[in-house]
Amino acid sequence: MGTPALSADRTMTPLPPHEVFVGRQAELEQLCWQLAAVRMGRSRLVVVEGEAGIGKSALLRRLLRDAPDLRVITASGDEAEASLPYGMISQVLGSADPACLEAFPLLSDGPPPTADPLAVGAALLGLLGDMQDSGPVAMLIEDLQWIDKPSAQALLFAFRRLIADRVLVLISARPPVLRDIGESWNRLLTTDPRSLRMRLGGLSAAEVAEMSRAIGTGPLSNRGAHRLVEHTGGNALFSLALLEELPPGALDGRCEDPLPAPESLAAIILPRLLALSADALKLVSAAAILGVRTTLEAAGAVADVADPTEALEEALTARILAEPEGSDDAISFTHHLVRQAVLDNLGLAQRRNLHIAASGVVEPSAALAHRVAAAKGPDPILARDLRAAADAAHRVRAHSRAGELYLQAARVSEAEVAREDLLLSSIEAFLRVGEVASAEIVRPLVEELGPSARRDAALGHLALVSARSADAEALLLSAWATHEECGQPGAGADAALLLGTLYVLSRSGQALTWTETALATPSLDEQWTAIACYTGGIARALVETPWVALETFAQLPEAPWLVPPSQTDALTGRGMVKLWCEDIVGAVEDLSVAATRVREGSQVHYPGQPLAFLAEAEIALGRWDDAALHAELAVSLGHDADRRWDYPFTHAIAAKVPALRGDWDQALAHVRASEEAAARFGARTALIFAAEARCTLGFARNDPAEVLRGAAVALGSGGGSGTGDREPVLLGRGWRPLHIWALIRLGRLDEAASTLADFSAMAMRQQIPSGSLRIGRLAGMLADARGDFEAANRAFADARQASSAVNVPFYRALIDLDWGRSLRKSGKHKAALDTLLVARAALDELGARPFVAACDADLEAMGRPAPASSGLVARLTHQEAAVARLVAQGMSNREAAAELYVSPKTIEFHLGNAYAKLGVRGRGKLAGALRADPPT
């Protein structure tokens, strides 16, 4: 699934709940691969494991729905029939064509209970063989955990002998099925190369939001979707039930307001609770108050049950609690929604009394939460203790936790002045780490407070990260104007810093002034100083030159790993400025360290920036697979946190690799998302980033008119005024060269010459190292268009020589492509052929398919067949190549998942595809294949 911003808005007729299918695209693609193998005569057995309601049946039936050529026979296990001999086999036979059964007397009336399982299996094997005559066959067996033993033996016999058969066996089961159905099944499902075992996890927030739209319950906010996923574990059935049962807007309520268990589940659990003895019910209730997992000793103490062992046995028999595992006495609920059903059954007074009892049993840090849950109104002692805990969390930079504790303290505080301070501390803490959704919860409470500089600074900060620029400016200017009168110097420093952040995207000169003002105040702490350093460096790069801006970061250690974690935002700024100086290697070093810290959980103010600009650097270096992954991750981080501030930039950068590789739909989705976000934001630099993305797409499509549309936005935003602030990131590698290219392609040569002269002067002023090769290429194209081939040849030669000093493989390949075309037009066919072949090889290695196709067209026009494409890029997607490279380096699946921000299951999926496409099995052979043909 893509990010919510990439899902097209469309009017749709609500689907019946049983027809809804969302997500699972990777799993569905895996199943399609298995089906493709079956159609080619290679049998496959797929077992899909997961808890009840997770979506196993929906996945398997979706595959069958989209494969009308399959002859399908089905069976479904039933707990009540698990002891009925051949109950499962009888269901299979009942769904088969009776005419096919006539040839197998042992099967025609259903196997007798005394039949030998091997004989039944042999007959079933024959039946499947006959059925294949009319096309491939699918056998769907659901709830294997309830299979009867004779059926299990017979089916195992048949499945193990399906070799060159067009048979797909699809099985769903709840874990731990392998432990219960025998070692032979275990070996088949885990070691046989024809078998695939899939474990389904929960749906993502984006997929749950898509489900809400599909069933017609309306749009679901990002925060609401995350709450629902956290509550249900992404269980499709439970999520669907709650979407239908909850009133509109319920999921957007306060995080501490618990969501109920689905009514369908409660209808099952409540009768079991009513059947318990008094002691067992007290034990279960106490365990629910203590959490999903607790100890029998703690639950017994809270329940005030003298001997909880007997009560535990009763709860285990009722399948409400699960048995302790290992040597400890920890107990847990069979599912956390079962616990929620128990909590829903408790009265308010009973729940409060249990929380009070629990607060005297658990550790002091956990006791606070129980005291909060038991509170009925103002509680000065609890407010004091919560504030102390919040202050402690703030001191160790655990700002998210601090924000929660400050908010809880405010709710039980009876002093109005203290409550105001606590609410402001809460929203400030959330904003420190970019938790926009949490800050939005506090916002209505803060807006009700009396006017003050601190209040306005906090609300202005929230407006800033929410991309409400006009509101942010008004609030922050008000905070600055009143901070002395209010006696709140810290609010003045915050307002100055945030105004600098706001203006860096539109008025860089003012941004620099405000940032310097903030740095001159004594009220900035270490993290805020790092952000001021970041903002000041960016502003100075835009106002002066990137080289001058590097001086802003002089206090940082040169080695990025030695920069203190508290200064990670400043490290990100230095990496961005190095990128603009075209110290690409240095930029990658700084940004990689910053991105790693974000991945490891460091709390930074700009989590998406290191990944986004690392992707920009990797594009320049030709590491397009890495760039695509990092850009997509930057997009997802922004959407996960509702940081609309990031959308124009992250989407613009994420559009580049798909555009240059010809993945038009993906590129266009990012371009549109960037443009929409930039239009809402209105800041100049945001508009220019979006315009550059549009220009890049038009260039890759060979559509000069589309490039001009993008350039018009950049020019209209002030990007081409020739006065005021400059944009070195755009001058060096942005929209201006593409604008000139489009003018040349459209024959507007005088306009192109004038624009090229302006660009040359600006590049010289900004001291862009790659300026000479970019200018040389465009000058060569312009001379070629005018028919001056000698001048064109000189310009291209100069550009090619300049490219040897700058590591920009794509731009170097473009020089060769355009030079080769010019040489061909001037009649120098041998030189043209050699140059075009060099260009094609470089473009093919990058996977730049539209440009490879352009080379091929020129080569074929010269009577030279196009060479074969290089192996790896043509075979692996960029996700597969990245996963393969990490695994070949020795990473485990879990380590690779952490590196790429994905689940281990996703790693398994891409790694399986890489093995198949490269024709290798095992990590050692994978490493050898990559050494022989390394990905870009």
PDB file of C-alpha atoms in Angstrom, residues 779-904:
ATOM      1  CA  ALA A 779      25.445  25.378 -25.016  1.00  0.00           C
ATOM      2  CA  GLY A 780      26.194  22.324 -27.162  1.00  0.00           C
ATOM      3  CA  MET A 781      22.492  21.608 -27.616  1.00  0.00           C
ATOM      4  CA  LEU A 782      21.832  25.242 -28.537  1.00  0.00           C
ATOM      5  CA  ALA A 783      24.685  25.324 -31.091  1.00  0.00           C
ATOM      6  CA  ASP A 784      23.496  22.017 -32.546  1.00  0.00           C
ATOM      7  CA  ALA A 785      19.951  23.371 -32.906  1.00  0.00           C
ATOM      8  CA  ARG A 786      21.379  26.323 -34.829  1.00  0.00           C
ATOM      9  CA  GLY A 787      23.382  24.029 -37.105  1.00  0.00           C
ATOM     10  CA  ASP A 788      26.789  25.144 -35.782  1.00  0.00           C
ATOM     11  CA  PHE A 789      28.181  21.621 -35.311  1.00  0.00           C
ATOM     12  CA  GLU A 790      31.760  22.751 -34.695  1.00  0.00           C
ATOM     13  CA  ALA A 791      30.690  24.995 -31.828  1.00  0.00           C
ATOM     14  CA  ALA A 792      28.471  22.202 -30.542  1.00  0.00           C
ATOM     15  CA  ASN A 793      31.364  19.735 -30.641  1.00  0.00           C
ATOM     16  CA  ARG A 794      33.602  22.099 -28.653  1.00  0.00           C
ATOM     17  CA  ALA A 795      30.901  22.763 -26.054  1.00  0.00           C
ATOM     18  CA  PHE A 796      30.135  19.070 -25.567  1.00  0.00           C
ATOM     19  CA  ALA A 797      33.832  18.226 -25.328  1.00  0.00           C
ATOM     20  CA  ASP A 798      34.347  20.887 -22.655  1.00  0.00           C
ATOM     21  CA  ALA A 799      31.294  19.646 -20.747  1.00  0.00           C
ATOM     22  CA  ARG A 800      32.513  16.037 -20.927  1.00  0.00           C
ATOM     23  CA  GLN A 801      35.936  17.043 -19.621  1.00  0.00           C
ATOM     24  CA  ALA A 802      34.334  19.002 -16.767  1.00  0.00           C
ATOM     25  CA  SER A 803      32.215  15.974 -15.836  1.00  0.00           C
ATOM     26  CA  SER A 804      35.317  13.954 -15.005  1.00  0.00           C
ATOM     27  CA  ALA A 805      35.841  16.160 -11.939  1.00  0.00           C
ATOM     28  CA  VAL A 806      32.268  15.760 -10.595  1.00  0.00           C
ATOM     29  CA  ASN A 807      30.637  12.433  -9.788  1.00  0.00           C
ATOM     30  CA  VAL A 808      27.278  12.888 -11.510  1.00  0.00           C
ATOM     31  CA  PRO A 809      26.858   9.786 -13.712  1.00  0.00           C
ATOM     32  CA  PHE A 810      23.388  10.599 -15.021  1.00  0.00           C
ATOM     33  CA  TYR A 811      24.324  14.076 -16.189  1.00  0.00           C
ATOM     34  CA  ARG A 812      27.518  12.731 -17.726  1.00  0.00           C
ATOM     35  CA  ALA A 813      25.427  10.187 -19.649  1.00  0.00           C
ATOM     36  CA  LEU A 814      23.126  12.964 -20.889  1.00  0.00           C
ATOM     37  CA  ILE A 815      26.149  14.846 -22.233  1.00  0.00           C
ATOM     38  CA  ASP A 816      27.184  11.741 -24.172  1.00  0.00           C
ATOM     39  CA  LEU A 817      23.654  11.185 -25.443  1.00  0.00           C
ATOM     40  CA  ASP A 818      23.265  14.732 -26.771  1.00  0.00           C
ATOM     41  CA  TRP A 819      26.851  14.804 -28.065  1.00  0.00           C
ATOM     42  CA  GLY A 820      26.341  11.535 -29.900  1.00  0.00           C
ATOM     43  CA  ARG A 821      23.221  12.851 -31.568  1.00  0.00           C
ATOM     44  CA  SER A 822      25.042  16.012 -32.642  1.00  0.00           C
ATOM     45  CA  LEU A 823      27.948  13.975 -34.027  1.00  0.00           C
ATOM     46  CA  ARG A 824      25.517  11.853 -36.028  1.00  0.00           C
ATOM     47  CA  LYS A 825      23.832  14.936 -37.504  1.00  0.00           C
ATOM     48  CA  SER A 826      27.219  16.317 -38.521  1.00  0.00           C
ATOM     49  CA  GLY A 827      28.061  13.068 -40.344  1.00  0.00           C
ATOM     50  CA  LYS A 828      30.668  11.723 -37.878  1.00  0.00           C
ATOM     51  CA  HIS A 829      29.037   8.301 -37.605  1.00  0.00           C
ATOM     52  CA  LYS A 830      31.891   6.365 -35.986  1.00  0.00           C
ATOM     53  CA  ALA A 831      32.342   8.943 -33.224  1.00  0.00           C
ATOM     54  CA  ALA A 832      28.576   9.205 -32.833  1.00  0.00           C
ATOM     55  CA  LEU A 833      28.210   5.433 -32.483  1.00  0.00           C
ATOM     56  CA  ASP A 834      30.955   5.171 -29.889  1.00  0.00           C
ATOM     57  CA  THR A 835      29.561   8.061 -27.861  1.00  0.00           C
ATOM     58  CA  LEU A 836      25.979   6.784 -27.956  1.00  0.00           C
ATOM     59  CA  LEU A 837      27.082   3.308 -26.826  1.00  0.00           C
ATOM     60  CA  VAL A 838      28.884   4.832 -23.829  1.00  0.00           C
ATOM     61  CA  ALA A 839      25.765   6.854 -22.980  1.00  0.00           C
ATOM     62  CA  ARG A 840      23.505   3.825 -23.318  1.00  0.00           C
ATOM     63  CA  ALA A 841      25.642   1.658 -21.034  1.00  0.00           C
ATOM     64  CA  ALA A 842      25.609   4.293 -18.291  1.00  0.00           C
ATOM     65  CA  LEU A 843      21.879   4.930 -18.612  1.00  0.00           C
ATOM     66  CA  ASP A 844      21.114   1.215 -18.641  1.00  0.00           C
ATOM     67  CA  GLU A 845      23.120   0.721 -15.454  1.00  0.00           C
ATOM     68  CA  LEU A 846      20.989   3.400 -13.782  1.00  0.00           C
ATOM     69  CA  GLY A 847      17.776   1.827 -15.044  1.00  0.00           C
ATOM     70  CA  ALA A 848      16.857   5.073 -16.828  1.00  0.00           C
ATOM     71  CA  ARG A 849      14.509   3.307 -19.245  1.00  0.00           C
ATOM     72  CA  PRO A 850      13.124   6.330 -21.157  1.00  0.00           C
ATOM     73  CA  PHE A 851      16.652   7.499 -21.948  1.00  0.00           C
ATOM     74  CA  VAL A 852      17.840   4.005 -22.845  1.00  0.00           C
ATOM     75  CA  ALA A 853      14.939   3.828 -25.294  1.00  0.00           C
ATOM     76  CA  ALA A 854      16.009   7.168 -26.780  1.00  0.00           C
ATOM     77  CA  CYS A 855      19.561   5.827 -27.254  1.00  0.00           C
ATOM     78  CA  ASP A 856      18.206   2.679 -28.866  1.00  0.00           C
ATOM     79  CA  ALA A 857      16.173   4.735 -31.337  1.00  0.00           C
ATOM     80  CA  ASP A 858      19.294   6.642 -32.408  1.00  0.00           C
ATOM     81  CA  LEU A 859      21.366   3.466 -32.668  1.00  0.00           C
ATOM     82  CA  GLU A 860      18.736   1.681 -34.742  1.00  0.00           C
ATOM     83  CA  ALA A 861      18.506   4.707 -37.045  1.00  0.00           C
ATOM     84  CA  MET A 862      22.231   4.232 -37.636  1.00  0.00           C
ATOM     85  CA  GLY A 863      21.703   0.545 -38.461  1.00  0.00           C
ATOM     86  CA  ARG A 864      23.122  -0.699 -35.148  1.00  0.00           C
ATOM     87  CA  PRO A 865      20.900  -3.071 -33.118  1.00  0.00           C
ATOM     88  CA  ALA A 866      20.517  -2.019 -29.498  1.00  0.00           C
ATOM     89  CA  PRO A 867      22.734  -3.978 -27.069  1.00  0.00           C
ATOM     90  CA  ALA A 868      21.178  -6.234 -24.449  1.00  0.00           C
ATOM     91  CA  SER A 869      20.357  -4.532 -21.180  1.00  0.00           C
ATOM     92  CA  SER A 870      22.433  -5.267 -18.094  1.00  0.00           C
ATOM     93  CA  GLY A 871      21.106  -8.085 -16.014  1.00  0.00           C
ATOM     94  CA  LEU A 872      20.417  -7.006 -12.486  1.00  0.00           C
ATOM     95  CA  VAL A 873      18.587  -3.699 -12.865  1.00  0.00           C
ATOM     96  CA  ALA A 874      16.364  -5.242 -15.513  1.00  0.00           C
ATOM     97  CA  ARG A 875      15.511  -8.159 -13.245  1.00  0.00           C
ATOM     98  CA  LEU A 876      15.151  -6.652  -9.772  1.00  0.00           C
ATOM     99  CA  THR A 877      12.979  -3.837  -8.553  1.00  0.00           C
ATOM    100  CA  HIS A 878      14.780  -1.242  -6.472  1.00  0.00           C
ATOM    101  CA  GLN A 879      13.232  -2.725  -3.299  1.00  0.00           C
ATOM    102  CA  GLU A 880      14.461  -6.189  -4.219  1.00  0.00           C
ATOM    103  CA  ALA A 881      17.942  -4.917  -5.088  1.00  0.00           C
ATOM    104  CA  ALA A 882      18.238  -3.025  -1.818  1.00  0.00           C
ATOM    105  CA  VAL A 883      17.094  -6.012   0.231  1.00  0.00           C
ATOM    106  CA  ALA A 884      19.410  -8.353  -1.666  1.00  0.00           C
ATOM    107  CA  ARG A 885      22.373  -6.063  -1.106  1.00  0.00           C
ATOM    108  CA  LEU A 886      21.766  -5.803   2.658  1.00  0.00           C
ATOM    109  CA  VAL A 887      21.294  -9.545   3.042  1.00  0.00           C
ATOM    110  CA  ALA A 888      24.405 -10.229   0.965  1.00  0.00           C
ATOM    111  CA  GLN A 889      26.342  -7.971   3.339  1.00  0.00           C
ATOM    112  CA  GLY A 890      25.490 -10.355   6.149  1.00  0.00           C
ATOM    113  CA  MET A 891      22.423  -8.702   7.678  1.00  0.00           C
ATOM    114  CA  SER A 892      19.641 -10.836   9.097  1.00  0.00           C
ATOM    115  CA  ASN A 893      16.110 -10.276   7.858  1.00  0.00           C
ATOM    116  CA  ARG A 894      15.300  -8.402  11.049  1.00  0.00           C
ATOM    117  CA  GLU A 895      18.364  -6.167  10.701  1.00  0.00           C
ATOM    118  CA  ALA A 896      17.531  -5.442   7.064  1.00  0.00           C
ATOM    119  CA  ALA A 897      13.953  -4.659   8.083  1.00  0.00           C
ATOM    120  CA  ALA A 898      15.211  -2.136  10.617  1.00  0.00           C
ATOM    121  CA  GLU A 899      17.507  -0.585   8.001  1.00  0.00           C
ATOM    122  CA  LEU A 900      14.644  -0.130   5.515  1.00  0.00           C
ATOM    123  CA  TYR A 901      11.792   0.631   7.954  1.00  0.00           C
ATOM    124  CA  VAL A 902       9.808  -2.426   6.915  1.00  0.00           C
ATOM    125  CA  SER A 903       8.669  -5.615   8.593  1.00  0.00           C
ATOM    126  CA  PRO A 904      10.777  -8.795   8.447  1.00  0.00           C
TER     127      PRO A 904
END
